[in-house]
Coordinates of C-alpha atoms and ligand atoms in Angstrom, one line a residue:
M566 CA -1.8 -3.4 -8.2
C567 CA -3.4 -2.3 -11.5
G568 CA -6.6 -0.4 -11.3
I569 CA -9.9 -1.7 -12.5
V570 CA -13.1 0.3 -13.1
G571 CA -16.4 -0.6 -14.7
Y572 CA -19.8 1.1 -15.1
I573 CA -23.2 -0.2 -16.2
G574 CA -26.3 2.1 -16.0
S575 CA -27.9 4.9 -17.9
K576 CA -25.1 7.6 -17.7
D577 CA -22.4 8.1 -20.2
A578 CA -19.8 5.5 -19.1
Y579 CA -16.6 7.0 -20.6
P580 CA -16.2 10.0 -18.4
I581 CA -16.9 7.9 -15.3
L582 CA -14.2 5.4 -16.5
I583 CA -11.6 8.0 -17.1
K584 CA -12.2 9.8 -13.8
G585 CA -12.1 6.4 -12.1
L586 CA -8.8 5.5 -13.8
K587 CA -7.2 8.7 -12.7
R588 CA -8.2 8.0 -9.1
L589 CA -6.8 4.5 -9.4
E590 CA -3.6 5.5 -11.2
Y591 CA -1.6 5.2 -8.0
R592 CA -2.1 1.4 -8.3
G593 CA -0.2 1.1 -11.6
Y594 CA 0.6 3.5 -14.3
D595 CA 2.5 2.0 -17.2
S596 CA -0.5 1.8 -19.6
A597 CA -4.2 2.3 -19.6
G598 CA -7.2 1.4 -21.7
V599 CA -11.0 1.3 -21.9
A600 CA -13.6 -0.9 -23.6
L601 CA -16.9 0.7 -24.5
L602 CA -19.8 -1.6 -25.3
N603 CA -22.5 -0.1 -27.5
G604 CA -23.6 -2.9 -29.7
D605 CA -20.1 -3.6 -30.7
T606 CA -17.0 -3.1 -28.4
A607 CA -14.7 -0.1 -29.0
I608 CA -11.3 -0.6 -27.3
Y609 CA -8.9 2.3 -26.8
K610 CA -5.6 1.6 -25.1
K611 CA -2.2 3.3 -24.8
K612 CA 1.1 2.9 -23.2
G613 CA 1.7 5.6 -20.5
K614 CA -0.5 7.4 -18.1
V615 CA -4.2 7.8 -18.2
S616 CA -3.8 11.4 -19.5
E617 CA -2.1 10.0 -22.6
L618 CA -5.1 7.6 -23.1
E619 CA -7.4 10.6 -22.7
D620 CA -5.5 12.5 -25.4
Y621 CA -5.6 9.5 -27.7
V622 CA -9.4 9.0 -27.3
R623 CA -10.3 12.7 -27.7
G624 CA -12.5 13.2 -30.7
K625 CA -13.3 9.5 -31.0
E626 CA -16.7 7.9 -30.5
T627 CA -17.2 7.1 -26.8
K628 CA -21.0 7.0 -26.4
C629 CA -22.1 4.0 -24.3
S630 CA -23.6 3.2 -21.0
I631 CA -21.6 0.1 -20.2
G632 CA -17.8 0.1 -20.2
I633 CA -14.6 -1.1 -18.4
G634 CA -11.2 0.5 -17.9
H635 CA -7.8 -0.5 -16.6
T636 CA -4.5 1.1 -15.6
R637 CA -1.7 -1.4 -15.6
W638 CA 1.4 -2.4 -13.7
A639 CA 3.0 -4.9 -16.0
T640 CA 3.5 -8.5 -14.9
H641 CA 3.4 -10.6 -18.1
G642 CA 4.7 -8.6 -21.1
E643 CA 6.4 -5.2 -21.2
P644 CA 4.3 -2.0 -21.0
S645 CA 3.0 -1.4 -24.6
D646 CA -0.1 -0.5 -26.4
L647 CA -0.6 -4.1 -27.3
N648 CA -0.2 -5.5 -23.8
A649 CA -2.4 -2.8 -22.2
H650 CA -5.8 -3.9 -21.1
P651 CA -8.6 -4.5 -22.0
H652 CA -7.9 -7.6 -23.9
Q653 CA -10.3 -9.1 -26.4
S654 CA -10.9 -12.8 -27.3
E655 CA -9.9 -13.9 -30.8
K656 CA -13.4 -13.4 -32.4
G657 CA -14.1 -10.3 -30.4
L658 CA -16.9 -11.9 -28.4
F659 CA -15.4 -11.2 -25.0
T660 CA -13.5 -8.3 -23.6
I661 CA -11.7 -8.4 -20.2
I662 CA -9.7 -6.4 -17.7
H663 CA -7.8 -8.3 -15.1
N664 CA -5.6 -7.8 -12.1
G665 CA -3.4 -10.6 -10.7
I666 CA -1.6 -13.5 -12.4
I667 CA -2.9 -16.6 -14.1
E668 CA -0.2 -19.0 -13.0
N669 CA -1.1 -21.8 -15.4
Y670 CA -1.4 -19.5 -18.4
S671 CA 1.3 -21.1 -20.5
I672 CA -0.4 -24.5 -20.3
L673 CA -3.8 -23.0 -21.1
K674 CA -2.3 -21.0 -24.0
K675 CA -0.7 -24.0 -25.5
T676 CA -4.0 -25.9 -25.3
L677 CA -5.8 -23.1 -27.0
M678 CA -3.1 -22.7 -29.7
D679 CA -3.4 -26.4 -30.3
Q680 CA -7.1 -25.7 -31.0
G681 CA -6.1 -23.1 -33.6
M682 CA -6.5 -20.0 -31.5
T683 CA -4.2 -17.0 -32.2
F684 CA -2.7 -14.7 -29.6
Y685 CA -1.5 -11.1 -30.2
S686 CA -0.2 -10.0 -26.8
D687 CA 2.3 -11.4 -24.2
T688 CA -0.3 -11.3 -21.4
D689 CA -1.9 -14.0 -19.3
T690 CA -5.1 -11.9 -19.6
E691 CA -5.6 -12.6 -23.3
V692 CA -5.3 -16.3 -22.5
L693 CA -8.3 -16.0 -20.2
A694 CA -10.3 -14.0 -22.8
N695 CA -9.7 -16.7 -25.3
L696 CA -10.4 -19.5 -22.9
I697 CA -13.8 -18.0 -22.2
E698 CA -14.5 -17.7 -25.9
F699 CA -13.3 -21.2 -26.6
I700 CA -15.7 -22.6 -23.9
Y701 CA -18.5 -20.4 -25.1
T702 CA -18.3 -21.5 -28.7
S703 CA -17.4 -25.1 -28.2
E704 CA -19.7 -26.0 -25.4
D705 CA -22.6 -23.8 -26.5
V706 CA -23.2 -22.4 -23.0
S707 CA -24.4 -18.9 -21.8
V708 CA -21.9 -16.1 -21.3
E709 CA -22.2 -16.5 -17.5
V710 CA -21.5 -20.3 -17.6
A711 CA -18.6 -19.8 -20.0
V712 CA -17.0 -17.4 -17.6
S713 CA -17.5 -19.6 -14.6
L714 CA -16.3 -22.7 -16.4
A715 CA -13.1 -20.8 -17.5
L716 CA -12.4 -19.6 -14.0
Q717 CA -12.6 -23.2 -12.7
K718 CA -9.7 -24.0 -15.0
V719 CA -7.6 -21.1 -13.8
E720 CA -4.8 -21.3 -11.2
G721 CA -3.6 -18.0 -9.6
A722 CA -5.1 -14.7 -8.7
Y723 CA -7.6 -12.5 -10.4
G724 CA -9.8 -9.6 -10.0
L725 CA -11.5 -9.2 -13.3
V726 CA -14.4 -7.8 -15.2
V727 CA -15.8 -9.3 -18.5
I728 CA -18.2 -7.8 -21.0
S729 CA -19.5 -9.5 -24.1
R730 CA -21.3 -8.3 -27.2
E731 CA -23.2 -11.7 -26.9
D732 CA -25.0 -10.4 -23.9
P733 CA -24.6 -6.6 -24.1
N734 CA -26.5 -5.8 -20.9
L735 CA -24.4 -7.9 -18.6
M736 CA -21.2 -7.2 -16.8
I737 CA -19.5 -10.0 -15.0
A738 CA -17.0 -9.4 -12.2
A739 CA -15.0 -12.1 -10.4
R740 CA -12.4 -12.2 -7.7
R741 CA -9.8 -14.6 -6.3
S742 CA -7.2 -12.9 -4.1
S743 CA -7.3 -9.6 -6.0
P744 CA -9.8 -7.1 -4.5
L745 CA -13.0 -5.8 -6.2
V746 CA -15.7 -3.5 -4.8
I747 CA -19.1 -3.0 -6.4
G748 CA -20.9 0.3 -5.8
L749 CA -24.7 0.2 -5.8
G750 CA -26.4 3.2 -7.4
S751 CA -30.0 3.5 -8.5
N752 CA -30.3 1.3 -11.6
E753 CA -26.6 1.5 -12.1
Y754 CA -23.5 -0.2 -10.7
F755 CA -19.9 0.8 -10.4
I756 CA -17.1 -1.7 -10.1
A757 CA -13.5 -1.0 -9.1
S758 CA -10.4 -2.5 -7.5
D759 CA -10.9 -0.1 -4.6
A760 CA -13.6 2.3 -3.5
T761 CA -11.8 5.5 -4.6
P762 CA -13.6 5.8 -8.1
I763 CA -16.9 4.9 -6.5
V764 CA -17.2 7.2 -3.5
E765 CA -18.6 10.2 -5.4
Y766 CA -21.5 8.3 -6.8
T767 CA -22.6 6.1 -3.9
D768 CA -21.6 5.1 -0.4
R769 CA -23.3 1.6 -0.6
V770 CA -20.8 -1.0 -1.6
I771 CA -20.2 -4.8 -1.7
Y772 CA -16.7 -6.2 -1.3
L773 CA -16.5 -9.4 -3.3
N774 CA -15.1 -12.4 -1.5
N775 CA -12.8 -15.0 -3.0
D776 CA -14.5 -17.0 -5.7
D777 CA -17.5 -14.7 -5.9
I778 CA -18.8 -14.1 -9.3
A779 CA -21.1 -11.0 -9.7
L780 CA -23.6 -10.9 -12.5
I781 CA -24.5 -7.3 -13.0
R782 CA -27.3 -5.9 -15.1
R783 CA -28.6 -2.3 -14.8
D784 CA -31.5 -3.4 -12.6
E785 CA -30.1 -6.5 -10.9
L786 CA -27.0 -7.8 -9.1
V787 CA -26.7 -11.5 -8.5
L788 CA -23.8 -13.0 -6.5
K789 CA -22.8 -16.5 -7.1
N790 CA -19.8 -18.7 -6.3
L791 CA -17.7 -20.6 -8.9
V792 CA -20.2 -23.4 -9.1
S793 CA -23.1 -21.1 -9.7
E794 CA -24.7 -21.3 -6.3
S795 CA -26.1 -17.9 -5.1
T796 CA -24.2 -16.3 -2.2
Q797 CA -25.2 -13.7 0.3
V798 CA -25.0 -10.0 -0.6
N799 CA -23.5 -8.0 2.2
I800 CA -23.9 -4.2 1.7
K801 CA -21.5 -2.0 3.6
T802 CA -21.4 1.8 3.9
L803 CA -18.3 3.7 2.8
D804 CA -16.8 6.1 5.2
M805 CA -14.7 8.2 2.8
G806 CA -14.9 11.8 1.5
I807 CA -14.0 12.9 -2.1
S808 CA -11.9 15.9 -0.8
E809 CA -9.5 13.4 0.8
M810 CA -8.7 12.1 -2.7
E811 CA -7.7 15.6 -3.9
K812 CA -4.5 17.5 -3.5
Q813 CA -6.1 20.4 -1.8
G814 CA -3.7 22.9 -3.0
Y815 CA -0.5 20.9 -2.5
E816 CA 1.7 20.2 -5.5
H817 CA 1.8 16.5 -4.8
F818 CA -0.1 13.9 -2.8
M819 CA 3.1 12.9 -1.0
L820 CA 3.6 16.5 0.2
K821 CA 0.0 16.7 1.3
E822 CA 0.3 13.4 3.1
I823 CA 3.5 14.4 4.9
F824 CA 1.8 17.6 6.0
E825 CA -1.3 15.8 7.2
Q826 CA 0.7 13.8 9.8
P827 CA -0.2 15.9 12.8
R828 CA -3.8 15.3 12.0
S829 CA -3.5 11.6 11.0
I830 CA -1.6 10.7 14.1
M831 CA -4.1 12.5 16.2
D832 CA -7.0 10.7 14.4
T833 CA -5.2 7.4 15.0
F834 CA -5.0 7.9 18.8
R835 CA -8.2 10.0 19.2
G836 CA -10.8 8.1 21.4
R837 CA -8.2 5.5 22.2
I838 CA -6.2 7.3 24.8
M839 CA -8.3 8.1 27.8
S840 CA -6.3 10.6 29.8
E841 CA -9.1 11.0 32.4
T842 CA -9.1 7.3 33.3
N843 CA -5.4 6.8 32.4
E844 CA -6.2 4.0 30.0
I845 CA -5.6 2.9 26.4
R846 CA -8.6 1.4 24.8
L847 CA -8.2 -0.3 21.4
G848 CA -11.8 -1.4 20.6
G849 CA -10.8 -3.9 18.0
L850 CA -8.7 -5.8 20.4
L851 CA -11.1 -6.1 23.3
D852 CA -12.0 -9.8 22.6
V853 CA -8.4 -10.8 22.2
K854 CA -6.7 -8.6 24.7
D855 CA -5.9 -11.3 27.3
Q856 CA -4.3 -13.5 24.6
L857 CA -2.3 -10.6 23.3
V858 CA -1.1 -9.5 26.8
N859 CA -0.1 -13.1 27.7
A860 CA 1.5 -13.9 24.3
K861 CA 4.7 -15.9 24.6
R862 CA 5.9 -14.4 21.3
I863 CA 4.7 -11.9 18.8
V864 CA 5.5 -12.3 15.1
V865 CA 5.1 -9.2 12.9
I866 CA 4.5 -9.8 9.2
A867 CA 4.6 -7.0 6.7
C868 CA 6.2 -5.6 3.5
G869 CA 8.0 -2.4 2.6
T870 CA 7.3 0.6 4.8
S871 CA 4.9 -1.4 6.9
W872 CA 7.8 -3.8 7.7
H873 CA 9.8 -0.8 8.9
A874 CA 6.9 0.2 11.2
G875 CA 7.0 -3.4 12.4
L876 CA 10.6 -3.1 13.4
V877 CA 9.8 0.0 15.4
G878 CA 7.1 -2.1 17.0
E879 CA 9.7 -4.8 17.9
Y880 CA 11.8 -2.2 19.8
L881 CA 8.8 -0.8 21.6
I882 CA 7.0 -4.0 22.5
E883 CA 10.2 -5.7 23.7
D884 CA 11.1 -2.6 25.7
L885 CA 7.8 -1.6 27.2
A886 CA 5.9 -4.9 27.2
R887 CA 8.7 -7.5 27.5
I888 CA 7.2 -9.9 24.9
P889 CA 9.7 -11.3 22.4
V890 CA 9.0 -10.0 18.9
E891 CA 10.2 -11.2 15.5
V892 CA 9.7 -9.1 12.4
E893 CA 9.4 -11.0 9.2
Y894 CA 9.1 -10.1 5.6
A895 CA 5.7 -11.6 4.7
S896 CA 7.2 -13.0 1.4
E897 CA 9.9 -14.9 3.3
F898 CA 7.7 -16.0 6.1
R899 CA 5.2 -17.7 3.9
Y900 CA 7.8 -19.8 2.0
R901 CA 10.3 -20.8 4.6
H902 CA 8.3 -23.3 6.7
P903 CA 8.2 -21.0 9.8
M904 CA 7.7 -22.2 13.3
I905 CA 4.4 -20.8 14.3
G906 CA 1.6 -22.1 16.4
P907 CA -1.4 -21.5 18.7
D908 CA 0.8 -19.8 21.4
D909 CA 1.9 -17.1 19.0
V910 CA 0.2 -13.8 18.2
V911 CA 0.8 -12.5 14.7
L912 CA 0.6 -8.8 13.9
A913 CA 0.0 -8.2 10.2
I914 CA 0.7 -4.6 9.2
S915 CA -0.4 -3.2 5.9
Q916 CA -1.5 0.2 4.7
S917 CA -3.6 -1.1 1.8
G918 CA -4.7 -4.3 3.5
E919 CA -4.3 -6.0 0.1
T920 CA -0.6 -6.9 -0.2
A921 CA -0.6 -10.4 -1.6
D922 CA 2.4 -11.8 0.4
T923 CA 1.0 -10.4 3.7
L924 CA -2.4 -12.0 2.9
A925 CA -0.8 -15.3 2.2
A926 CA 1.3 -15.2 5.3
I927 CA -1.8 -14.4 7.4
Q928 CA -3.5 -17.5 5.9
L929 CA -0.5 -19.6 6.9
A930 CA -0.4 -18.3 10.4
K931 CA -4.2 -18.8 10.8
D932 CA -3.8 -22.4 9.5
A933 CA -1.2 -23.0 12.2
G934 CA -3.6 -21.8 14.9
A935 CA -2.0 -18.4 15.7
L936 CA -4.1 -15.4 16.6
V937 CA -3.7 -12.9 13.8
I938 CA -4.3 -9.2 14.5
G939 CA -4.3 -6.8 11.6
I940 CA -3.1 -3.2 11.6
C941 CA -4.6 -1.7 8.4
N942 CA -5.4 1.6 7.0
V943 CA -8.0 0.7 4.4
A944 CA -11.3 -0.2 6.0
G945 CA -13.0 -3.2 4.5
S946 CA -9.7 -4.3 2.9
S947 CA -8.9 -8.0 2.5
I948 CA -6.5 -8.1 5.4
S949 CA -8.9 -6.3 7.7
R950 CA -11.4 -9.0 6.9
E951 CA -9.1 -12.0 7.0
T952 CA -7.6 -11.3 10.5
H953 CA -9.2 -12.4 13.8
A954 CA -9.1 -8.9 15.2
G955 CA -7.5 -5.6 14.4
V956 CA -6.8 -2.0 14.8
Y957 CA -7.4 0.5 12.0
T958 CA -4.9 3.3 11.5
H959 CA -7.0 6.3 10.8
A960 CA -4.5 8.0 8.5
G961 CA -7.1 8.6 5.8
I962 CA -6.6 7.6 2.2
E963 CA -2.9 7.6 1.1
I964 CA -2.4 8.1 -2.6
G965 CA 1.3 9.0 -2.9
V966 CA 3.0 5.7 -3.8
A967 CA 5.8 6.3 -1.2
S968 CA 4.1 5.7 2.1
T969 CA 4.4 8.5 4.7
K970 CA 1.5 9.2 6.9
A971 CA 0.5 5.5 6.9
F972 CA 4.0 4.7 8.5
T973 CA 3.5 7.2 11.4
A974 CA 0.0 6.0 11.9
Q975 CA 1.2 2.4 12.1
V976 CA 3.9 3.3 14.6
T977 CA 1.2 5.2 16.6
V978 CA -0.9 2.0 16.8
L979 CA 2.1 -0.1 17.7
T980 CA 3.1 2.5 20.4
M981 CA -0.4 2.3 21.9
M982 CA -0.3 -1.5 21.9
A983 CA 3.1 -1.6 23.5
I984 CA 2.1 0.9 26.2
M985 CA -1.2 -0.9 26.8
I986 CA 0.4 -4.3 27.2
G987 CA 3.1 -2.9 29.4
K988 CA 0.5 -1.4 31.7
E989 CA -1.6 -4.6 31.7
K990 CA 1.4 -6.6 32.7
G991 CA 2.2 -4.2 35.5
L992 CA 5.5 -3.3 33.9
L993 CA 4.8 0.4 33.7
S994 CA 4.2 2.5 36.7
E995 CA 1.3 4.9 36.7
G996 CA 3.7 7.8 36.4
R997 CA 5.6 6.3 33.4
F998 CA 2.3 5.3 31.8
S999 CA 0.8 8.8 32.0
Q1000 CA 4.1 10.4 30.9
L1001 CA 4.1 8.2 27.7
L1002 CA 0.5 9.1 27.0
K1003 CA 1.2 12.8 27.5
E1004 CA 4.3 12.5 25.2
L1005 CA 2.2 10.7 22.5
N1006 CA -0.3 13.5 22.8
D1007 CA 2.4 16.0 22.1
V1008 CA 3.7 14.3 19.0
P1009 CA 1.3 16.1 16.5
S1010 CA 2.4 19.6 17.7
Q1011 CA 6.0 18.5 17.6
I1012 CA 5.5 17.5 14.0
E1013 CA 3.9 20.8 13.3
K1014 CA 7.1 22.5 14.5
I1015 CA 9.2 20.2 12.3
L1016 CA 7.1 21.0 9.2
E1017 CA 7.8 24.7 9.8
Q1018 CA 11.5 23.9 8.9
N1019 CA 10.6 22.8 5.4
E1020 CA 12.7 25.5 3.7
E1021 CA 15.7 24.2 5.7
F1022 CA 15.0 20.7 4.4
K1023 CA 15.0 22.1 0.8
R1024 CA 18.5 23.5 1.5
I1025 CA 19.7 20.1 2.7
A1026 CA 18.1 18.4 -0.3
E1027 CA 20.1 20.7 -2.5
I1028 CA 23.3 19.3 -0.9
I1029 CA 22.3 15.6 -1.5
K1030 CA 20.5 15.9 -4.8
D1031 CA 23.5 15.0 -7.0
A1032 CA 24.8 12.2 -4.9
T1033 CA 24.8 8.7 -6.4
N1034 CA 24.7 7.0 -3.0
A1035 CA 23.6 7.9 0.5
L1036 CA 23.8 6.2 3.9
Y1037 CA 21.3 6.5 6.7
L1038 CA 22.4 5.5 10.1
G1039 CA 20.6 5.2 13.4
R1040 CA 20.6 3.1 16.6
G1041 CA 17.8 1.6 18.6
V1042 CA 14.4 2.7 17.5
S1043 CA 16.1 5.1 15.1
F1044 CA 17.6 2.2 13.1
P1045 CA 14.2 1.5 11.4
V1046 CA 13.9 5.2 10.8
A1047 CA 17.2 5.1 9.0
L1048 CA 15.8 2.2 6.8
E1049 CA 12.7 4.2 6.1
G1050 CA 14.6 7.3 5.2
A1051 CA 16.8 5.4 2.8
L1052 CA 13.7 3.7 1.3
K1053 CA 12.0 7.0 0.7
L1054 CA 15.1 8.4 -1.1
K1055 CA 15.4 5.2 -3.3
E1056 CA 11.8 5.1 -4.1
I1057 CA 11.2 8.6 -5.4
S1058 CA 14.6 10.0 -6.4
Y1059 CA 16.3 6.8 -7.6
I1060 CA 19.4 7.6 -5.6
H1061 CA 20.9 4.4 -4.2
A1062 CA 20.6 4.6 -0.4
E1063 CA 21.1 2.2 2.5
G1064 CA 19.9 2.2 6.0
Y1065 CA 22.2 0.6 8.6
P1066 CA 22.4 0.4 12.4
A1067 CA 25.1 3.0 13.1
A1068 CA 27.4 0.6 14.8
E1069 CA 27.3 -1.8 11.9
M1070 CA 28.8 0.8 9.7
K1071 CA 32.3 -0.3 10.7
H1072 CA 31.5 -3.8 9.3
G1073 CA 31.3 -2.7 5.7
P1074 CA 29.6 0.5 4.7
I1075 CA 32.5 2.6 6.1
A1076 CA 34.5 1.5 3.1
L1077 CA 32.1 3.5 0.9
I1078 CA 32.6 6.8 2.8
D1079 CA 34.4 9.6 1.0
E1080 CA 33.7 13.3 0.5
K1081 CA 31.0 12.5 -2.0
M1082 CA 29.0 10.3 0.4
P1083 CA 26.2 12.0 2.3
V1084 CA 25.6 10.2 5.6
V1085 CA 22.4 11.0 7.4
F1086 CA 22.5 10.2 11.1
I1087 CA 19.4 10.0 13.4
A1088 CA 21.3 11.1 16.5
T1089 CA 18.8 12.3 19.0
R1090 CA 19.5 12.2 22.7
D1091 CA 18.9 8.7 24.0
G1092 CA 20.6 5.8 25.7
S1093 CA 23.1 5.4 22.9
Y1094 CA 23.8 9.0 22.2
E1095 CA 27.5 8.9 23.2
K1096 CA 28.0 5.9 20.9
I1097 CA 26.4 7.6 17.9
V1098 CA 28.5 10.7 18.5
S1099 CA 31.5 8.4 18.1
N1100 CA 30.0 7.0 14.9
I1101 CA 29.7 10.6 13.5
Q1102 CA 33.3 11.2 14.3
E1103 CA 34.3 8.0 12.4
V1104 CA 32.5 9.3 9.3
K1105 CA 34.0 12.8 9.6
A1106 CA 37.5 11.3 10.0
R1107 CA 36.9 9.8 6.5
N1108 CA 35.6 13.0 5.0
G1109 CA 31.9 11.9 4.8
V1110 CA 29.3 14.7 4.6
V1111 CA 27.3 14.4 7.8
I1112 CA 23.7 15.5 8.1
A1113 CA 22.4 14.9 11.6
I1114 CA 19.0 14.9 13.0
V1115 CA 19.5 15.9 16.6
T1116 CA 17.4 16.9 19.7
E1117 CA 16.7 20.6 19.9
G1118 CA 19.6 22.5 21.6
D1119 CA 22.3 19.8 20.9
T1120 CA 25.5 21.7 20.5
T1121 CA 27.9 18.8 20.6
I1122 CA 26.8 17.3 17.3
R1123 CA 26.3 20.8 15.8
D1124 CA 30.0 21.4 16.2
M1125 CA 31.0 18.2 14.4
A1126 CA 28.3 17.6 11.7
D1127 CA 28.1 19.5 8.4
H1128 CA 24.4 20.1 8.7
V1129 CA 22.1 19.7 11.6
I1130 CA 18.3 19.4 11.8
E1131 CA 16.8 19.9 15.2
I1132 CA 13.7 18.1 16.3
P1133 CA 11.8 18.6 19.6
E1134 CA 12.9 16.5 22.6
S1135 CA 10.7 13.5 23.1
D1136 CA 10.7 10.2 25.0
E1137 CA 13.1 7.8 23.4
S1138 CA 10.3 5.4 22.5
L1139 CA 8.5 8.0 20.5
V1140 CA 11.3 9.5 18.5
S1141 CA 10.7 7.5 15.3
L1142 CA 7.4 9.4 14.9
T1143 CA 9.1 12.8 14.6
A1144 CA 12.6 11.9 13.3
V1145 CA 11.1 10.3 10.1
V1146 CA 9.4 13.6 9.0
P1147 CA 12.5 15.5 7.9
L1148 CA 13.7 12.4 6.0
Q1149 CA 10.4 12.2 4.2
L1150 CA 10.6 15.9 3.2
I1151 CA 14.3 15.7 2.2
A1152 CA 13.5 12.8 -0.1
Y1153 CA 10.5 14.7 -1.5
H1154 CA 12.6 17.8 -2.4
I1155 CA 15.4 15.8 -3.8
A1156 CA 13.0 13.9 -6.1
L1157 CA 11.5 17.2 -7.2
M1158 CA 14.9 18.7 -7.9
R1159 CA 15.9 15.7 -10.0
G1160 CA 12.7 16.0 -12.0
C1161 CA 11.3 12.7 -10.8
D1162 CA 7.6 11.8 -10.7
V1163 CA 7.1 12.1 -6.9
D1164 CA 3.6 10.6 -6.6
Q1165 CA 4.1 7.8 -9.2
P1166 CA 7.7 6.7 -9.2
R1167 CA 8.9 4.4 -12.0
N1168 CA 8.2 0.7 -11.7
L1169 CA 6.4 0.9 -8.3
A1170 CA 2.8 0.6 -7.3
K1171 CA 1.0 1.4 -4.2
S1172 CA -0.8 -1.8 -3.6
V1173 CA 1.1 -5.0 -4.5
T1174 CA -1.5 -7.6 -5.1
V1175 CA 0.9 -10.0 -6.9
E1176 CA 3.5 -12.2 -5.2
Ligands
LIG673 C1 4.3 -1.2 -1.9 C2 4.2 0.2 -1.6 C3 4.9 0.6 -0.3 C4 4.3 -0.3 0.8 C5 4.4 -1.8 0.5 C6 3.5 -2.6 1.5 O1 5.7 -1.6 -2.1 O2 4.8 1.0 -2.6 O3 4.7 1.9 0.0 O4 5.0 0.0 2.0 O5 3.8 -2.0 -0.8 O6 2.2 -2.2 1.3 P1 1.1 -2.4 2.4 O7 -0.1 -1.8 1.8 O8 1.0 -3.8 2.8 O9 1.5 -1.6 3.6

């Protein structure tokens, strides 16, 4: 949440910062700003997107080789020029960009105001800038010591970068709970909240750990902890290409990412499904496989779309591997005194690997003695580092704020896990096991076929686009698909949509149905097919507009639904991987038709690093 970028070296900093902010804009986009240190500090900041900042700065003096930039998702204080980062301390000695929340900011602010300090913004970040300056001037310490003393007084989360005209060749970065990565160039350093702005300059990076403080000069990087003891520098190599971060001819990242799914799913199972030896091999789980297979209970913790993937996992693991599964919102789990212990296995699912609630829930589960396994997309992310073991989804970088290919990659991993455990426990015959592997192998080509119907999805989008509400219904493993379809529509087109188990419709949502209410059914041929056919009839009897996703060749539903989308026949366990694709594309087209910002929907952010 919020994007941070910084540069110190011999190049011109401003273009690096702007380019970095554009790459980071998916993390937050309500205002943006830069601070350029060249003797004195020039600060330019603007409400709105990075392009608006760029227009504002055009023609102004930007020359400098040390600078910081920020793109914001508001927590304290509405989006405005004033509340945008960077923030400067009262006398202008310190300039700071910050992600996260300073929880004790009001106490700190009051103390500083009592000392006569003045505040101009509503942010917690300005409090931190003033706190550093207050300590620096009143205690007569170095810039470095002032920053670390201030951070010792802070409660909450931060990823921050500080520059100071008092020590103009120094950049200080510090992290607690909010991620920061430092890129190592030659006599230059890059800093960012994720690696996307760094990758085109260097593949050598350091991920800061909690309570690390990095003191960065052009020719030197020193890592310390909060009490100024040196800590170890652990350099990693990035495995990421720049082209992945570009739209590659697609109009939007979301569209590109939807169309990438045949490849991203294949990348996720490649090398893990061994058809020759009839085996599934998840390298990251080798050390914990026995514990996983013999788990008495699995608890999934996740947020948003990842939570929906977790629900699919529940159906699959209970069905194929016969282990009881509970799926929890990380934000609820962490605060409700959950029953969790050493006999439990926790699956933490997260695209970004940085979601604050999921991270906190992981910590709680670890403290209670549970084995915690991560399913993450971003290599090197906090969750991938905090979990005992894990499996990466190889979806590639996902930039569209509404998650698409990460969902299908997560479901692919969960499917492999369920099949693997089922086989290990002797619950799946050789025949059933190979059939599932074959069917999983077929999913990418099935999605290719679905993508070919894009024009048809546009036609259906046209029908829904003016609705004010929509209902998505499914049964079994298609229920989480219904939730995900409804979420996509809400997120990017701002149409109110709800996902429901189809049979539950009778217990409430049926009251909403009239000729203006589009009802999207995921009604493929499976064990509950006859039941969902009845549910469709119930909607038709009340004049609802039925759009049904059906198995290829289904004539029964074709005769009763208003609009039908056919998807290739697949094993019941795998249908979520294909059925979700039309829903993603329909939401995409509706959002476009309504003039919404598809890749950066209002109020949302890709990576939610605050509670
Ligand atoms: C945000 C994003 C969603 C995402 C959720 C969980 O709300 O907008 O797309 O599903 O966070 O994120 P995670 O990175 O943990 O999967």
